[in-house]
Amino acid sequence: MLLNLASVLLTSVGVLLNKFALGHLSPLQAAFLNAGFAAAFCVVPFTYLAARSGGMPRIASFRPLIIVAGLANAVALLLLFILLDIAGPITVGFLGRLYIVFAVLIGVVWFRERHTALEYFLILLSVIGGGLFTLPDESLGGTGFAIALSYCLLFAVSNALSKQALRPGAAPGSAGRSSVTAVYSILIANNLLAAALLAGALVATRGAGGFGFDPSGAAFVAGSSLVGSVIGIYLFYQGLRFISFSRANLVRSVQPLFVAAASFPFFPVHLGPTMAAGALLMIVSVVWLAALSARKESDVAPRNPPGK
């Protein structure tokens, strides 16, 4: 579990670094650099893991699943940086937990997963909590909440498509790869596509001048991509050697608390009664939902007979 806690801590620091970057870059520039750096940095662990397993480094082919995932990732990244530009990292950290709502709903619609009435009730509570958390903030209001819902939905769609691409037989030539190597392969292809799409948006809106990046802003985004997209993900999957996927996601569900701890000295937030109630409602419902998922996974896991 320590590896997964370290992963959550690093990705929380990444949110803070992205906020610093927006003092020097536009949201579109930051989103482009984030995708580009993430793809570049993932090449190192991908090549290392592929070589260690005796396979040839080979990035996932740009099939329709990967293309749509890259498009969803590009728009989600842009919306995330727009939200981070108008709100603090603590606010974004809490609203980002709405991702699990869409992940569960996509699991029902797409992967035919089944959930209880309690789980649906917790999803509703988390959405209500998100509304309570954002509406009193005049800089966010309904627009900010809509942006948060949209970027969480698009990230969930992108990840679901990537999950589908990782299924056995979904990726030609992927047989024999380790699961972590395959994940990095998808991440590289996904972020390369997102970077290309965001580069096109930069050219369309700002011309060649859109690529005049402030060095300080670029450095902050590079640091965020390194700790979040490379080291954080690597630690997350290494942690799966010791705990289940659902329990790992249970650890990740408390990420807003880590973001708040890292960000408060730089971007303090005054929580009024309504915002505090919304934040508490979101955290409790999301952690409870993740705990139920972990328990269901434990119930269906095969058990060895005594003495085995």
GROMACS .gro file of C-alpha atoms in nm:
model
  308
    1MET     CA    1   0.000   0.000   0.000
    2LEU     CA    2   0.297   0.234   0.057
    3LEU     CA    3   0.374   0.232  -0.315
    4ASN     CA    4   0.018   0.336  -0.395
    5LEU     CA    5   0.027   0.610  -0.132
    6ALA     CA    6   0.350   0.736  -0.287
    7SER     CA    7   0.180   0.733  -0.629
    8VAL     CA    8  -0.110   0.941  -0.495
    9LEU     CA    9   0.130   1.186  -0.330
   10LEU     CA   10   0.326   1.238  -0.653
   11THR     CA   11   0.016   1.289  -0.868
   12SER     CA   12  -0.108   1.539  -0.607
   13VAL     CA   13   0.215   1.735  -0.639
   14GLY     CA   14   0.160   1.722  -1.016
   15VAL     CA   15  -0.170   1.911  -0.977
   16LEU     CA   16   0.011   2.184  -0.783
   17LEU     CA   17   0.286   2.212  -1.045
   18ASN     CA   18   0.025   2.249  -1.320
   19LYS     CA   19  -0.132   2.537  -1.130
   20PHE     CA   20   0.207   2.708  -1.107
   21ALA     CA   21   0.251   2.655  -1.482
   22LEU     CA   22  -0.067   2.848  -1.558
   23GLY     CA   23   0.099   3.160  -1.421
   24HIS     CA   24   0.319   3.148  -1.733
   25LEU     CA   25   0.113   2.962  -1.996
   26SER     CA   26  -0.238   2.961  -2.140
   27PRO     CA   27  -0.454   2.654  -2.066
   28LEU     CA   28  -0.418   2.542  -2.429
   29GLN     CA   29  -0.038   2.571  -2.419
   30ALA     CA   30  -0.023   2.387  -2.088
   31ALA     CA   31  -0.247   2.107  -2.214
   32PHE     CA   32  -0.034   2.063  -2.527
   33LEU     CA   33   0.290   2.050  -2.327
   34ASN     CA   34   0.138   1.812  -2.074
   35ALA     CA   35   0.041   1.562  -2.344
   36GLY     CA   36   0.374   1.601  -2.526
   37PHE     CA   37   0.588   1.560  -2.215
   38ALA     CA   38   0.378   1.268  -2.093
   39ALA     CA   39   0.428   1.082  -2.423
   40ALA     CA   40   0.803   1.157  -2.425
   41PHE     CA   41   0.863   1.061  -2.062
   42CYS     CA   42   0.668   0.736  -2.095
   43VAL     CA   43   0.909   0.618  -2.363
   44VAL     CA   44   1.183   0.556  -2.103
   45PRO     CA   45   0.999   0.311  -1.873
   46PHE     CA   46   0.824   0.158  -2.175
   47THR     CA   47   1.155   0.081  -2.348
   48TYR     CA   48   1.313  -0.046  -2.026
   49LEU     CA   49   1.022  -0.278  -1.939
   50ALA     CA   50   0.996  -0.408  -2.296
   51ALA     CA   51   1.369  -0.484  -2.307
   52ARG     CA   52   1.359  -0.654  -1.966
   53SER     CA   53   1.078  -0.882  -2.080
   54GLY     CA   54   1.271  -0.972  -2.396
   55GLY     CA   55   1.019  -0.810  -2.631
   56MET     CA   56   1.057  -0.539  -2.894
   57PRO     CA   57   0.943  -0.189  -2.793
   58ARG     CA   58   0.633  -0.129  -3.001
   59ILE     CA   59   0.381   0.149  -2.949
   60ALA     CA   60   0.014   0.060  -2.979
   61SER     CA   61  -0.119   0.106  -3.331
   62PHE     CA   62  -0.351   0.399  -3.398
   63ARG     CA   63  -0.671   0.197  -3.423
   64PRO     CA   64  -1.016   0.361  -3.389
   65LEU     CA   65  -1.026   0.288  -3.014
   66ILE     CA   66  -0.694   0.465  -2.957
   67ILE     CA   67  -0.784   0.757  -3.186
   68VAL     CA   68  -1.110   0.827  -3.003
   69ALA     CA   69  -0.932   0.783  -2.668
   70GLY     CA   70  -0.671   1.039  -2.778
   71LEU     CA   71  -0.941   1.285  -2.887
   72ALA     CA   72  -1.125   1.247  -2.555
   73ASN     CA   73  -0.795   1.288  -2.368
   74ALA     CA   74  -0.708   1.606  -2.560
   75VAL     CA   75  -1.041   1.776  -2.483
   76ALA     CA   76  -1.033   1.654  -2.121
   77LEU     CA   77  -0.682   1.795  -2.071
   78LEU     CA   78  -0.785   2.131  -2.212
   79LEU     CA   79  -1.094   2.148  -1.989
   80LEU     CA   80  -0.886   2.045  -1.687
   81PHE     CA   81  -0.641   2.330  -1.742
   82ILE     CA   82  -0.926   2.576  -1.803
   83LEU     CA   83  -1.078   2.473  -1.470
   84LEU     CA   84  -0.739   2.489  -1.298
   85ASP     CA   85  -0.692   2.838  -1.442
   86ILE     CA   86  -1.009   2.972  -1.277
   87ALA     CA   87  -0.995   2.764  -0.958
   88GLY     CA   88  -0.734   2.651  -0.711
   89PRO     CA   89  -0.576   2.303  -0.708
   90ILE     CA   90  -0.768   2.210  -0.392
   91THR     CA   91  -1.100   2.276  -0.564
   92VAL     CA   92  -0.991   2.088  -0.874
   93GLY     CA   93  -0.866   1.800  -0.661
   94PHE     CA   94  -1.203   1.756  -0.493
   95LEU     CA   95  -1.403   1.792  -0.815
   96GLY     CA   96  -1.174   1.546  -0.991
   97ARG     CA   97  -1.311   1.268  -0.771
   98LEU     CA   98  -1.634   1.291  -0.972
   99TYR     CA   99  -1.437   1.083  -1.223
  100ILE     CA  100  -1.530   0.769  -1.031
  101VAL     CA  101  -1.900   0.845  -1.090
  102PHE     CA  102  -1.854   0.826  -1.466
  103ALA     CA  103  -1.615   0.530  -1.438
  104VAL     CA  104  -1.887   0.334  -1.256
  105LEU     CA  105  -2.161   0.439  -1.501
  106ILE     CA  106  -1.945   0.351  -1.803
  107GLY     CA  107  -1.877   0.014  -1.640
  108VAL     CA  108  -2.252  -0.047  -1.625
  109VAL     CA  109  -2.329   0.064  -1.981
  110TRP     CA  110  -2.019  -0.062  -2.160
  111PHE     CA  111  -1.874  -0.348  -1.960
  112ARG     CA  112  -2.209  -0.476  -1.825
  113GLU     CA  113  -2.096  -0.442  -1.466
  114ARG     CA  114  -2.365  -0.469  -1.198
  115HIS     CA  115  -2.407  -0.239  -0.903
  116THR     CA  116  -2.636  -0.219  -0.602
  117ALA     CA  117  -2.893   0.047  -0.518
  118LEU     CA  118  -2.655   0.172  -0.248
  119GLU     CA  119  -2.382   0.232  -0.506
  120TYR     CA  120  -2.617   0.433  -0.727
  121PHE     CA  121  -2.726   0.631  -0.422
  122LEU     CA  122  -2.362   0.710  -0.341
  123ILE     CA  123  -2.309   0.827  -0.700
  124LEU     CA  124  -2.602   1.066  -0.660
  125LEU     CA  125  -2.463   1.192  -0.329
  126SER     CA  126  -2.123   1.260  -0.484
  127VAL     CA  127  -2.279   1.468  -0.763
  128ILE     CA  128  -2.487   1.662  -0.508
  129GLY     CA  129  -2.171   1.715  -0.304
  130GLY     CA  130  -1.992   1.849  -0.612
  131GLY     CA  131  -2.273   2.097  -0.670
  132LEU     CA  132  -2.267   2.214  -0.308
  133PHE     CA  133  -1.888   2.250  -0.325
  134THR     CA  134  -1.880   2.468  -0.639
  135LEU     CA  135  -2.198   2.676  -0.642
  136PRO     CA  136  -2.104   2.911  -0.352
  137ASP     CA  137  -1.777   2.994  -0.531
  138GLU     CA  138  -1.856   3.288  -0.759
  139SER     CA  139  -1.551   3.217  -0.974
  140LEU     CA  140  -1.690   2.871  -1.054
  141GLY     CA  141  -2.067   2.847  -1.014
  142GLY     CA  142  -2.263   2.633  -1.258
  143THR     CA  143  -2.012   2.686  -1.539
  144GLY     CA  144  -1.721   2.556  -1.334
  145PHE     CA  145  -1.921   2.255  -1.221
  146ALA     CA  146  -2.018   2.181  -1.583
  147ILE     CA  147  -1.650   2.199  -1.688
  148ALA     CA  148  -1.558   1.963  -1.403
  149LEU     CA  149  -1.828   1.714  -1.501
  150SER     CA  150  -1.722   1.732  -1.867
  151TYR     CA  151  -1.352   1.674  -1.811
  152CYS     CA  152  -1.418   1.389  -1.567
  153LEU     CA  153  -1.654   1.226  -1.818
  154LEU     CA  154  -1.403   1.257  -2.101
  155PHE     CA  155  -1.117   1.117  -1.893
  156ALA     CA  156  -1.341   0.824  -1.796
  157VAL     CA  157  -1.428   0.764  -2.162
  158SER     CA  158  -1.061   0.783  -2.264
  159ASN     CA  159  -0.959   0.537  -1.992
  160ALA     CA  160  -1.245   0.301  -2.075
  161LEU     CA  161  -1.138   0.296  -2.440
  162SER     CA  162  -0.780   0.231  -2.333
  163LYS     CA  163  -0.901  -0.051  -2.107
  164GLN     CA  164  -1.084  -0.200  -2.403
  165ALA     CA  165  -0.767  -0.174  -2.615
  166LEU     CA  166  -0.572  -0.359  -2.344
  167ARG     CA  167  -0.802  -0.661  -2.351
  168PRO     CA  168  -0.647  -0.981  -2.489
  169GLY     CA  169  -0.678  -0.988  -2.866
  170ALA     CA  170  -0.768  -0.620  -2.886
  171ALA     CA  171  -0.418  -0.510  -2.976
  172PRO     CA  172  -0.252  -0.705  -3.257
  173GLY     CA  173   0.101  -0.803  -3.167
  174SER     CA  174   0.051  -0.735  -2.796
  175ALA     CA  175   0.061  -1.096  -2.686
  176GLY     CA  176   0.343  -1.168  -2.447
  177ARG     CA  177   0.379  -0.811  -2.325
  178SER     CA  178   0.364  -0.745  -1.955
  179SER     CA  179   0.050  -0.556  -1.852
  180VAL     CA  180   0.252  -0.255  -1.737
  181THR     CA  181   0.442  -0.239  -2.067
  182ALA     CA  182   0.111  -0.250  -2.254
  183VAL     CA  183  -0.024   0.032  -2.038
  184TYR     CA  184   0.274   0.254  -2.124
  185SER     CA  185   0.230   0.163  -2.490
  186ILE     CA  186  -0.129   0.287  -2.480
  187LEU     CA  187  -0.030   0.598  -2.283
  188ILE     CA  188   0.232   0.696  -2.542
  189ALA     CA  189  -0.008   0.654  -2.835
  190ASN     CA  190  -0.291   0.830  -2.648
  191ASN     CA  191  -0.079   1.130  -2.550
  192LEU     CA  192   0.087   1.158  -2.891
  193LEU     CA  193  -0.256   1.189  -3.051
  194ALA     CA  194  -0.371   1.436  -2.787
  195ALA     CA  195  -0.056   1.647  -2.839
  196ALA     CA  196  -0.110   1.649  -3.217
  197LEU     CA  197  -0.472   1.760  -3.178
  198LEU     CA  198  -0.382   2.031  -2.927
  199ALA     CA  199  -0.098   2.150  -3.152
  200GLY     CA  200  -0.354   2.190  -3.430
  201ALA     CA  201  -0.574   2.393  -3.196
  202LEU     CA  202  -0.277   2.613  -3.106
  203VAL     CA  203  -0.202   2.684  -3.471
  204ALA     CA  204  -0.569   2.753  -3.546
  205THR     CA  205  -0.612   2.998  -3.257
  206ARG     CA  206  -0.273   3.163  -3.219
  207GLY     CA  207  -0.064   3.073  -3.522
  208ALA     CA  208   0.304   2.992  -3.487
  209GLY     CA  209   0.321   3.232  -3.192
  210GLY     CA  210   0.126   2.980  -2.987
  211PHE     CA  211   0.443   2.774  -2.958
  212GLY     CA  212   0.636   3.052  -2.785
  213PHE     CA  213   0.643   2.887  -2.444
  214ASP     CA  214   0.766   3.053  -2.129
  215PRO     CA  215   1.057   2.838  -1.999
  216SER     CA  216   0.934   2.849  -1.638
  217GLY     CA  217   0.585   2.737  -1.735
  218ALA     CA  218   0.723   2.458  -1.955
  219ALA     CA  219   0.945   2.341  -1.669
  220PHE     CA  220   0.649   2.321  -1.431
  221VAL     CA  221   0.448   2.115  -1.683
  222ALA     CA  222   0.749   1.890  -1.747
  223GLY     CA  223   0.782   1.826  -1.374
  224SER     CA  224   0.412   1.751  -1.345
  225SER     CA  225   0.423   1.507  -1.637
  226LEU     CA  226   0.728   1.333  -1.494
  227VAL     CA  227   0.589   1.277  -1.144
  228GLY     CA  228   0.232   1.211  -1.256
  229SER     CA  229   0.255   1.031  -1.590
  230VAL     CA  230   0.574   0.833  -1.537
  231ILE     CA  231   0.677   0.784  -1.175
  232GLY     CA  232   0.324   0.800  -1.031
  233ILE     CA  233   0.181   0.548  -1.277
  234TYR     CA  234   0.483   0.320  -1.240
  235LEU     CA  235   0.444   0.314  -0.861
  236PHE     CA  236   0.069   0.255  -0.895
  237TYR     CA  237   0.120  -0.057  -1.107
  238GLN     CA  238   0.409  -0.179  -0.895
  239GLY     CA  239   0.177  -0.147  -0.597
  240LEU     CA  240  -0.072  -0.379  -0.769
  241ARG     CA  241   0.175  -0.661  -0.703
  242PHE     CA  242   0.078  -0.637  -0.337
  243ILE     CA  243  -0.285  -0.516  -0.329
  244SER     CA  244  -0.584  -0.552  -0.562
  245PHE     CA  245  -0.684  -0.301  -0.831
  246SER     CA  246  -0.998  -0.198  -0.642
  247ARG     CA  247  -0.808  -0.149  -0.319
  248ALA     CA  248  -0.552   0.059  -0.508
  249ASN     CA  249  -0.836   0.277  -0.639
  250LEU     CA  250  -0.967   0.302  -0.283
  251VAL     CA  251  -0.632   0.456  -0.187
  252ARG     CA  252  -0.654   0.692  -0.486
  253SER     CA  253  -1.003   0.804  -0.382
  254VAL     CA  254  -0.855   1.009  -0.097
  255GLN     CA  255  -0.624   1.201  -0.333
  256PRO     CA  256  -0.804   1.536  -0.269
  257LEU     CA  257  -0.674   1.526   0.088
  258PHE     CA  258  -0.317   1.494  -0.044
  259VAL     CA  259  -0.377   1.774  -0.296
  260ALA     CA  260  -0.513   1.994  -0.017
  261ALA     CA  261  -0.212   1.924   0.205
  262ALA     CA  262   0.036   2.004  -0.075
  263SER     CA  263  -0.149   2.309  -0.207
  264PHE     CA  264  -0.284   2.486   0.102
  265PRO     CA  265   0.040   2.675   0.183
  266PHE     CA  266   0.035   2.826  -0.168
  267PHE     CA  267  -0.337   2.841  -0.254
  268PRO     CA  268  -0.538   2.847   0.070
  269VAL     CA  269  -0.914   2.800   0.042
  270HIS     CA  270  -1.173   2.928   0.285
  271LEU     CA  271  -1.444   2.665   0.311
  272GLY     CA  272  -1.781   2.803   0.410
  273PRO     CA  273  -2.044   2.571   0.561
  274THR     CA  274  -2.195   2.481   0.223
  275MET     CA  275  -1.860   2.413   0.055
  276ALA     CA  276  -1.739   2.212   0.357
  277ALA     CA  277  -2.057   2.002   0.352
  278GLY     CA  278  -2.018   1.942  -0.022
  279ALA     CA  279  -1.652   1.841   0.014
  280LEU     CA  280  -1.735   1.602   0.298
  281LEU     CA  281  -2.024   1.453   0.103
  282MET     CA  282  -1.803   1.394  -0.201
  283ILE     CA  283  -1.517   1.236  -0.007
  284VAL     CA  284  -1.740   1.009   0.203
  285SER     CA  285  -1.950   0.891  -0.093
  286VAL     CA  286  -1.650   0.832  -0.322
  287VAL     CA  287  -1.444   0.649  -0.057
  288TRP     CA  288  -1.748   0.439   0.035
  289LEU     CA  289  -1.809   0.359  -0.331
  290ALA     CA  290  -1.446   0.255  -0.379
  291ALA     CA  291  -1.462   0.043  -0.062
  292LEU     CA  292  -1.772  -0.139  -0.189
  293SER     CA  293  -1.593  -0.208  -0.517
  294ALA     CA  294  -1.292  -0.346  -0.330
  295ARG     CA  295  -1.514  -0.570  -0.116
  296LYS     CA  296  -1.697  -0.706  -0.421
  297GLU     CA  297  -1.365  -0.787  -0.585
  298SER     CA  298  -1.255  -0.967  -0.269
  299ASP     CA  299  -1.580  -1.169  -0.259
  300VAL     CA  300  -1.539  -1.297  -0.615
  301ALA     CA  301  -1.163  -1.362  -0.595
  302PRO     CA  302  -1.074  -1.732  -0.602
  303ARG     CA  303  -0.960  -1.870  -0.268
  304ASN     CA  304  -0.704  -2.145  -0.226
  305PRO     CA  305  -0.818  -2.444  -0.022
  306PRO     CA  306  -0.657  -2.492   0.320
  307GLY     CA  307  -0.299  -2.615   0.301
  308LYS     CA  308  -0.244  -2.482  -0.052
   0.00000   0.00000   0.00000
